[in-house]
Coordinates of C-alpha atoms and ligand atoms in Angstrom, one line a residue:
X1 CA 31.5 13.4 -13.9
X2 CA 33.2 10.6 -11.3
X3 CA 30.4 8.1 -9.7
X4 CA 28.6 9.5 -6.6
X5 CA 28.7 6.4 -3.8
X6 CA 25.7 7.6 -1.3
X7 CA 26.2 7.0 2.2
X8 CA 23.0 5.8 4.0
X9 CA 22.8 9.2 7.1
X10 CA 25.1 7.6 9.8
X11 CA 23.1 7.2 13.8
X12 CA 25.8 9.9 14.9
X13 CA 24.5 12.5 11.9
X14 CA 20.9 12.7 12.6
X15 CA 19.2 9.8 15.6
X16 CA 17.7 7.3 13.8
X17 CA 14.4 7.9 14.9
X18 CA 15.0 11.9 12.9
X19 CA 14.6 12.7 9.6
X20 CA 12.7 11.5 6.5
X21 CA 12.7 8.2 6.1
X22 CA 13.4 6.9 3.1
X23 CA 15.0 3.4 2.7
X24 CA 18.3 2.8 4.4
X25 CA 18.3 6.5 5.4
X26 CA 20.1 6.7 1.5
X27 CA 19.1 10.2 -0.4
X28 CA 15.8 10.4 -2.0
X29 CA 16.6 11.3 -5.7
X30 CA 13.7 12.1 -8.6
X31 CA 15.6 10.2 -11.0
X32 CA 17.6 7.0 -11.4
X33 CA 20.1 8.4 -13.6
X34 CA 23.7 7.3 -12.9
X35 CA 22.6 5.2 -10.4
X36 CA 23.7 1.4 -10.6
X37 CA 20.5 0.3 -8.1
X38 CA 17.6 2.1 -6.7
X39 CA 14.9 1.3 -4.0
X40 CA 11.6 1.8 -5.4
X41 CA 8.1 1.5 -3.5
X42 CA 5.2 0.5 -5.1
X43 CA 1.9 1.2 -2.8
X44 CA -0.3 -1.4 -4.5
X45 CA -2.9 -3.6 -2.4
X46 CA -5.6 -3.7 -5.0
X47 CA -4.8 -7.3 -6.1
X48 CA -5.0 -8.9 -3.0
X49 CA -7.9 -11.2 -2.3
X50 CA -8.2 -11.6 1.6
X51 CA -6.7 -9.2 3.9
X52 CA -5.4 -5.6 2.2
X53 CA -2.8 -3.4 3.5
X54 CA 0.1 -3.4 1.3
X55 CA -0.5 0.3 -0.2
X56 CA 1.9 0.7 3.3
X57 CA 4.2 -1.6 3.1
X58 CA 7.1 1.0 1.4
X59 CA 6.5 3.4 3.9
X60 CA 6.3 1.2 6.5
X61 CA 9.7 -0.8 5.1
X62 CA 11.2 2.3 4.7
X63 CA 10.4 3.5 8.7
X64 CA 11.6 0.3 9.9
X65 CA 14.9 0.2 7.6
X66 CA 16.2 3.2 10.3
X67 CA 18.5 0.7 12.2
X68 CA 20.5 -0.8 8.8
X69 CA 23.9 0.0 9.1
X70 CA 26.4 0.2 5.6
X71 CA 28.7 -3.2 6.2
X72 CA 27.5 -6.7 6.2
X73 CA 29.5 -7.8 8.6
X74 CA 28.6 -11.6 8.2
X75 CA 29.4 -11.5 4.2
X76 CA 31.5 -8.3 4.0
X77 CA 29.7 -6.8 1.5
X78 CA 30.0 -3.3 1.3
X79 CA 27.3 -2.0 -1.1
X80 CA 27.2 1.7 -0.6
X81 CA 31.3 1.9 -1.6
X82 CA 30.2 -0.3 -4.1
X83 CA 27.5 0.9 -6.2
X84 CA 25.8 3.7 -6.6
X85 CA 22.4 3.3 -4.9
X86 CA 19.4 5.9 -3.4
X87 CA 15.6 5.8 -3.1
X88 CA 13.5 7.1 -5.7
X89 CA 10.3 6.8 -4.2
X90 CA 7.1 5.5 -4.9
X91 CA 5.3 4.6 -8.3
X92 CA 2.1 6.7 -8.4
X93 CA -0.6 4.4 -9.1
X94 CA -4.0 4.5 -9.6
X95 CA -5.6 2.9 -6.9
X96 CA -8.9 2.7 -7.9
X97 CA -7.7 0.4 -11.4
X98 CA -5.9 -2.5 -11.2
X99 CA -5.4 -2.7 -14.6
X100 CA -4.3 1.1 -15.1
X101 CA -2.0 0.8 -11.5
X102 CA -0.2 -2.2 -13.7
X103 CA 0.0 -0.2 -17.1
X104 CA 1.5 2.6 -14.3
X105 CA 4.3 -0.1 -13.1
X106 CA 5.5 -1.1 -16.1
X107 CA 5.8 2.5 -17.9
X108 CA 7.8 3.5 -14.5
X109 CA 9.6 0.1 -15.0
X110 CA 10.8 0.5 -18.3
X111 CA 11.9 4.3 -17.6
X112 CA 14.2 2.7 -14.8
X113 CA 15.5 0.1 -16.5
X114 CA 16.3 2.4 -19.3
X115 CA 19.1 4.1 -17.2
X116 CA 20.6 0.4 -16.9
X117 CA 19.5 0.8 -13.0
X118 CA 18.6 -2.4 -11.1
X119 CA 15.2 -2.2 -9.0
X120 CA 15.1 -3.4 -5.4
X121 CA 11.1 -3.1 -5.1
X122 CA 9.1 -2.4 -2.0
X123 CA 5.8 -4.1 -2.4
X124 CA 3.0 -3.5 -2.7
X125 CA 1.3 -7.0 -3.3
X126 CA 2.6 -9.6 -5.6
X127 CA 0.1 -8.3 -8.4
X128 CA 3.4 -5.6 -9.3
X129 CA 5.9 -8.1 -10.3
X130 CA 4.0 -8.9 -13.2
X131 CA 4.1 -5.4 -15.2
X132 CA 8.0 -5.1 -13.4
X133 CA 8.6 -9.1 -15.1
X134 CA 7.3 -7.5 -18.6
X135 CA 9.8 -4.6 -18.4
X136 CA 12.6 -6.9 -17.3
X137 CA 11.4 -8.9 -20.5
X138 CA 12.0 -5.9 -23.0
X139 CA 15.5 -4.9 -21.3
X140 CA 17.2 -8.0 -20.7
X141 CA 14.8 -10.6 -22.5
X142 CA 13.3 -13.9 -20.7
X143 CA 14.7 -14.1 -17.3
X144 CA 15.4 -16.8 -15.0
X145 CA 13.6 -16.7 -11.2
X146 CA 14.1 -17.4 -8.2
X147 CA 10.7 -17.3 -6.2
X148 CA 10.1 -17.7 -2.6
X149 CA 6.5 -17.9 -1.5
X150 CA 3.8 -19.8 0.2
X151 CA 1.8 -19.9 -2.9
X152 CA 2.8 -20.4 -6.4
X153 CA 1.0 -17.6 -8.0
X154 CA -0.2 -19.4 -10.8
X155 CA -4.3 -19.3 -10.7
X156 CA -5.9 -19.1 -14.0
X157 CA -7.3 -16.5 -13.0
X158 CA -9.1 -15.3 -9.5
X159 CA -12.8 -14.2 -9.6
X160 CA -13.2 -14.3 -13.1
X161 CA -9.8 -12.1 -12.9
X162 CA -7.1 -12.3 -15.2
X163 CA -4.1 -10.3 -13.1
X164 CA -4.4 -10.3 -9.2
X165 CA -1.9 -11.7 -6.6
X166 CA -2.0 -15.3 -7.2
X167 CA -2.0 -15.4 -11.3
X168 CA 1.4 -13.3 -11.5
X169 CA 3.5 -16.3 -12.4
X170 CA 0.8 -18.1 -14.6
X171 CA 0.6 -14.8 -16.9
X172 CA 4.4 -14.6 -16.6
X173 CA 4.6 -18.1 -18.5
X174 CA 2.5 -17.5 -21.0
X175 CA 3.4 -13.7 -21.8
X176 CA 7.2 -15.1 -22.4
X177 CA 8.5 -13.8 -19.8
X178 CA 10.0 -16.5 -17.9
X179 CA 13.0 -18.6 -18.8
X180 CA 10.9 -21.8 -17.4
X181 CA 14.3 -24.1 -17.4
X182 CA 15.5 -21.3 -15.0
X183 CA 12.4 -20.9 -12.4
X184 CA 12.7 -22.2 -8.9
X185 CA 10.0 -21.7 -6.3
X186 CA 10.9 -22.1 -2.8
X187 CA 8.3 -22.3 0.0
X188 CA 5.4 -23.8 -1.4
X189 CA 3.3 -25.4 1.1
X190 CA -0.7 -25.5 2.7
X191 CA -3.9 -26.4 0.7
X192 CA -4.3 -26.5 -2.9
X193 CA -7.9 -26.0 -4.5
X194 CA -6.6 -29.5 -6.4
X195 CA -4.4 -32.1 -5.1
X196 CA -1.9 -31.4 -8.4
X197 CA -1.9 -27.9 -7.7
X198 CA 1.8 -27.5 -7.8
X199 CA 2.4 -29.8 -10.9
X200 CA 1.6 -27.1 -12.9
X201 CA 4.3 -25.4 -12.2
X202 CA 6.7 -28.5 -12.6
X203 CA 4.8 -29.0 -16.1
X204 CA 6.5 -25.8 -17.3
X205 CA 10.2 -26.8 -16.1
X206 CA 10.2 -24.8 -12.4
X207 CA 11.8 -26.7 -10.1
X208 CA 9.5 -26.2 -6.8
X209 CA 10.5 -27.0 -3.5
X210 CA 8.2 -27.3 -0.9
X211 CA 8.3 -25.8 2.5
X212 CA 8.6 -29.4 4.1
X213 CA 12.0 -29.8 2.0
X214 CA 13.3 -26.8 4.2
X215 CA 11.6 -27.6 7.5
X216 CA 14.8 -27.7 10.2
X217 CA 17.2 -27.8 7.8
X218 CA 19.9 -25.0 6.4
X219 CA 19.4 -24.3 3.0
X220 CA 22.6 -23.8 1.7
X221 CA 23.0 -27.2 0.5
X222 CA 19.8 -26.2 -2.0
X223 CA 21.0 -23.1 -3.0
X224 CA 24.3 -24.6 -4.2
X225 CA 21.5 -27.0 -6.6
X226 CA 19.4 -23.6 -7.0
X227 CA 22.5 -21.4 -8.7
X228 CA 22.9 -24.2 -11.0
X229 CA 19.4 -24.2 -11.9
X230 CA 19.2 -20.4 -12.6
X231 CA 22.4 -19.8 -13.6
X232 CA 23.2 -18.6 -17.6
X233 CA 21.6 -15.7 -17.9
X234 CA 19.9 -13.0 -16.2
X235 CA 17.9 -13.8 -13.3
X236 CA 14.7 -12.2 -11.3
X237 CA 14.6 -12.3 -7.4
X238 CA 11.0 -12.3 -6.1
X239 CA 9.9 -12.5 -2.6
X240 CA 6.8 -13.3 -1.2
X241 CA 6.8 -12.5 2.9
X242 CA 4.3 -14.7 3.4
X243 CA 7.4 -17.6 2.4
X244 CA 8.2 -16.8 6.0
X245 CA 6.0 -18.0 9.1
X246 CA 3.7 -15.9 10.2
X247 CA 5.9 -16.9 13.4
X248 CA 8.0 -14.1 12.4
X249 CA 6.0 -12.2 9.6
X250 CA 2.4 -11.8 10.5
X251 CA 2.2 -8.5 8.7
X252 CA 0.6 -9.8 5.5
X253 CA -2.4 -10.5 3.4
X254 CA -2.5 -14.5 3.1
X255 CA -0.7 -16.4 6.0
X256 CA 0.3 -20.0 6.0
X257 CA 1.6 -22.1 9.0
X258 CA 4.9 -23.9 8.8
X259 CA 6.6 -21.9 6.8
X260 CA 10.2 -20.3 6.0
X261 CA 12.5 -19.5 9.1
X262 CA 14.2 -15.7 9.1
X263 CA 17.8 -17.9 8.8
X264 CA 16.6 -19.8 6.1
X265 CA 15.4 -16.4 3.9
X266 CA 18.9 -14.9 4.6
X267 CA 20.2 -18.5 3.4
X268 CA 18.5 -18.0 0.3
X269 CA 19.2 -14.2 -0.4
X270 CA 23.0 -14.9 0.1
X271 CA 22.9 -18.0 -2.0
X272 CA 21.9 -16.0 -5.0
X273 CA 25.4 -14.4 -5.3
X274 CA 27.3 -14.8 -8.2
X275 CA 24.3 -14.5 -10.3
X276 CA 23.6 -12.1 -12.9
X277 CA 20.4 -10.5 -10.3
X278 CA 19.0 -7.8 -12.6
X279 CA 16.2 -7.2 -10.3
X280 CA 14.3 -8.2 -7.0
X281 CA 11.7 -7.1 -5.4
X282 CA 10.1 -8.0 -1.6
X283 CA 6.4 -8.0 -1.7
X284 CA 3.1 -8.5 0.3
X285 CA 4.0 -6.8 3.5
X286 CA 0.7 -5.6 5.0
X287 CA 1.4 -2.9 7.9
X288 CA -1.9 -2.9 9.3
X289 CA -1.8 -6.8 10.2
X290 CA 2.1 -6.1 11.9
X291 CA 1.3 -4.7 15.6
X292 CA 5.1 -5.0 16.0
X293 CA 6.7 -4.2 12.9
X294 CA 8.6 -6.5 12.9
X295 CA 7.7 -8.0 9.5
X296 CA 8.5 -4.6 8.3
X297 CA 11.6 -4.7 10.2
X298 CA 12.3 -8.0 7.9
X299 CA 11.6 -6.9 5.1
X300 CA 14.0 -3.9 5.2
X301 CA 16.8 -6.6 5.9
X302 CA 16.3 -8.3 3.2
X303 CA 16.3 -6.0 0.9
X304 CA 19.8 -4.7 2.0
X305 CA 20.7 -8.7 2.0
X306 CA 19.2 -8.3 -1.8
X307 CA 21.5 -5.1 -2.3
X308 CA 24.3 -7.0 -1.0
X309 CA 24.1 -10.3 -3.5
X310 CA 24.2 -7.9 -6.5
X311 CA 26.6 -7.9 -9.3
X312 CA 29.7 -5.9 -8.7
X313 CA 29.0 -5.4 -4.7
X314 CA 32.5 -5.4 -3.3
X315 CA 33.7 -7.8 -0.3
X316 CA 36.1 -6.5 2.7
Ligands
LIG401 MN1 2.9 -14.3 -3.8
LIG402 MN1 2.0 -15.7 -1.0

């Protein structure tokens, strides 16, 4: 049985305001069998701790993905001759329990990674990459990370909480799930409840650059110092939107000022080719706070940017 390369339903097929929308306009299958790479939603907001909404950023990702056409016509990547890639939906979680939703995640996690598929996640808030970290942790052992965020995500705990939005990284650590030599966090920046708030991370080995290392400057130059970091071994891609300025993603839960320009995230997706990706995700895009989608309309571009930095994507 030969490979089945899904095309994403061209604008002349069907307008691209028609149809179902799933992500890219690629198939919706039940299953990720034979696929090399699937688009997954998970429509968590559960862990957030100021303003909800995420339970609609897949759907809303997926609405605003309409205009993504197959090429990359800046890189050349051509992903969909490439690999084999189509949405299987969403993970049904419980939304009234955290702790069950997460138990959800990572059974659904471990089922897809048993097919040898790579996730491209549709948060949900960033609560998810922790169960989606523990499968990666069975399947391919400790991974290396690249992390782009305004926050670390490495509270103790929140409320008395153990897992929420802002301990996923701290539990990460100490669960063994993490590579630390091979963590960088990119984006840091605002307040911290201490004034050594960050070293924690650097205590473990992350290299964290903050957002005022990035301010009006490409970040090309990093990522060169990034793949060297990371590199040797498989390596996580998670992506807070709130990394960006609320400038040009408002849609989310926790905003921060001065943050992450949309060049500067496509700078740092296409600097993570040539590493061995085995999973990203792009997280914490709340619909309700984005009057003009156009966080959503971000999000779904850098999740095909993800698609198009993965192993054994093609270049015309
Ligand atoms: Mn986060
Ligand atoms: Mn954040």
């Amino acid at each position: 049985m030969g490979k089945q390369f899904y095309q994403p339903l061209g604008g002349h097929e069907m307008p691209r305001f028609g149809g179902i929308a799933t992500m890219l306009r690629l198939p919706h299958l039940p299953s990720p069998k034979g696929l090399d790479a699937a688009f997954v939603g998970v429509p968590l907001d559960i862990g957030t701790s100021l303003r909800p909404g995420t339970r609609f950023g897949p759907r809303e990702i997926r609405t605003e993905s309409v205009m993504i056409r197959p090429y990359n016509m800046a890189t050349g990547a051509a992903p969909f001759d490439s690999l084999s890639v189509a949405d299987i939906g969403d993970v049904p979680i419980n939304t009234f329990n955290l702790l069950d939703a997460v138990r959800i995640i990572e059974e659904s996690y471990d089922r897809i990674l048993e097919h040898g598929v790579t996730p491209l996640t549709l948060g949900g808030d960033h609560t998810i990459t922790l169960p989606i970290l523990r499968a990666m942790r069975r399947k391919h052992g400790k991974v290396g990370l690249v992390h782009i965020d305004a926050h670390a995500d490495v509270n103790d705990h929140m409320f008395g909480e153990k897992i929420a939005h802002g301990t996923t990284f701290r539990r990460a650590v100490e669960e063994g799930l993490l590579d630390c030599q091979r963590v960088v966090q990119i984006g840091l920046r605002a307040q911290g409840y201490t004034a050594d708030d960050f070293d924690w991370s650097r205590r473990q080995g992350f290299r964290v650059v903050q957002a005022e290392e990035c301010w009006h400057r490409s970040l090309e130059p990093l990522m060169a110092e990034v793949r060297l970091k990371v590199q040797g071994g498989p390596v996580y891609l998670s992506f807070d939107i709130d990394g960006i300025d609320p400038a040009w993603a408002p849609g989310t839960g926790t905003p921060e000022i001065g943050g992450l320009t949309t060049i500067q995230a496509i700078e740092i997706i296409r600097g993570c080719q040539g590493l061995d990706l085995v999973g990203c995700d792009l997280v914490e895009v709340s619909p309700p706070y984005d009057k003009t989608g156009n966080t959503s309309l971000l999000g779904a571009n850098l999740l095909y940017e993800m698609l198009c930095v993965l192993p054994g994507v093609k270049r015309r």
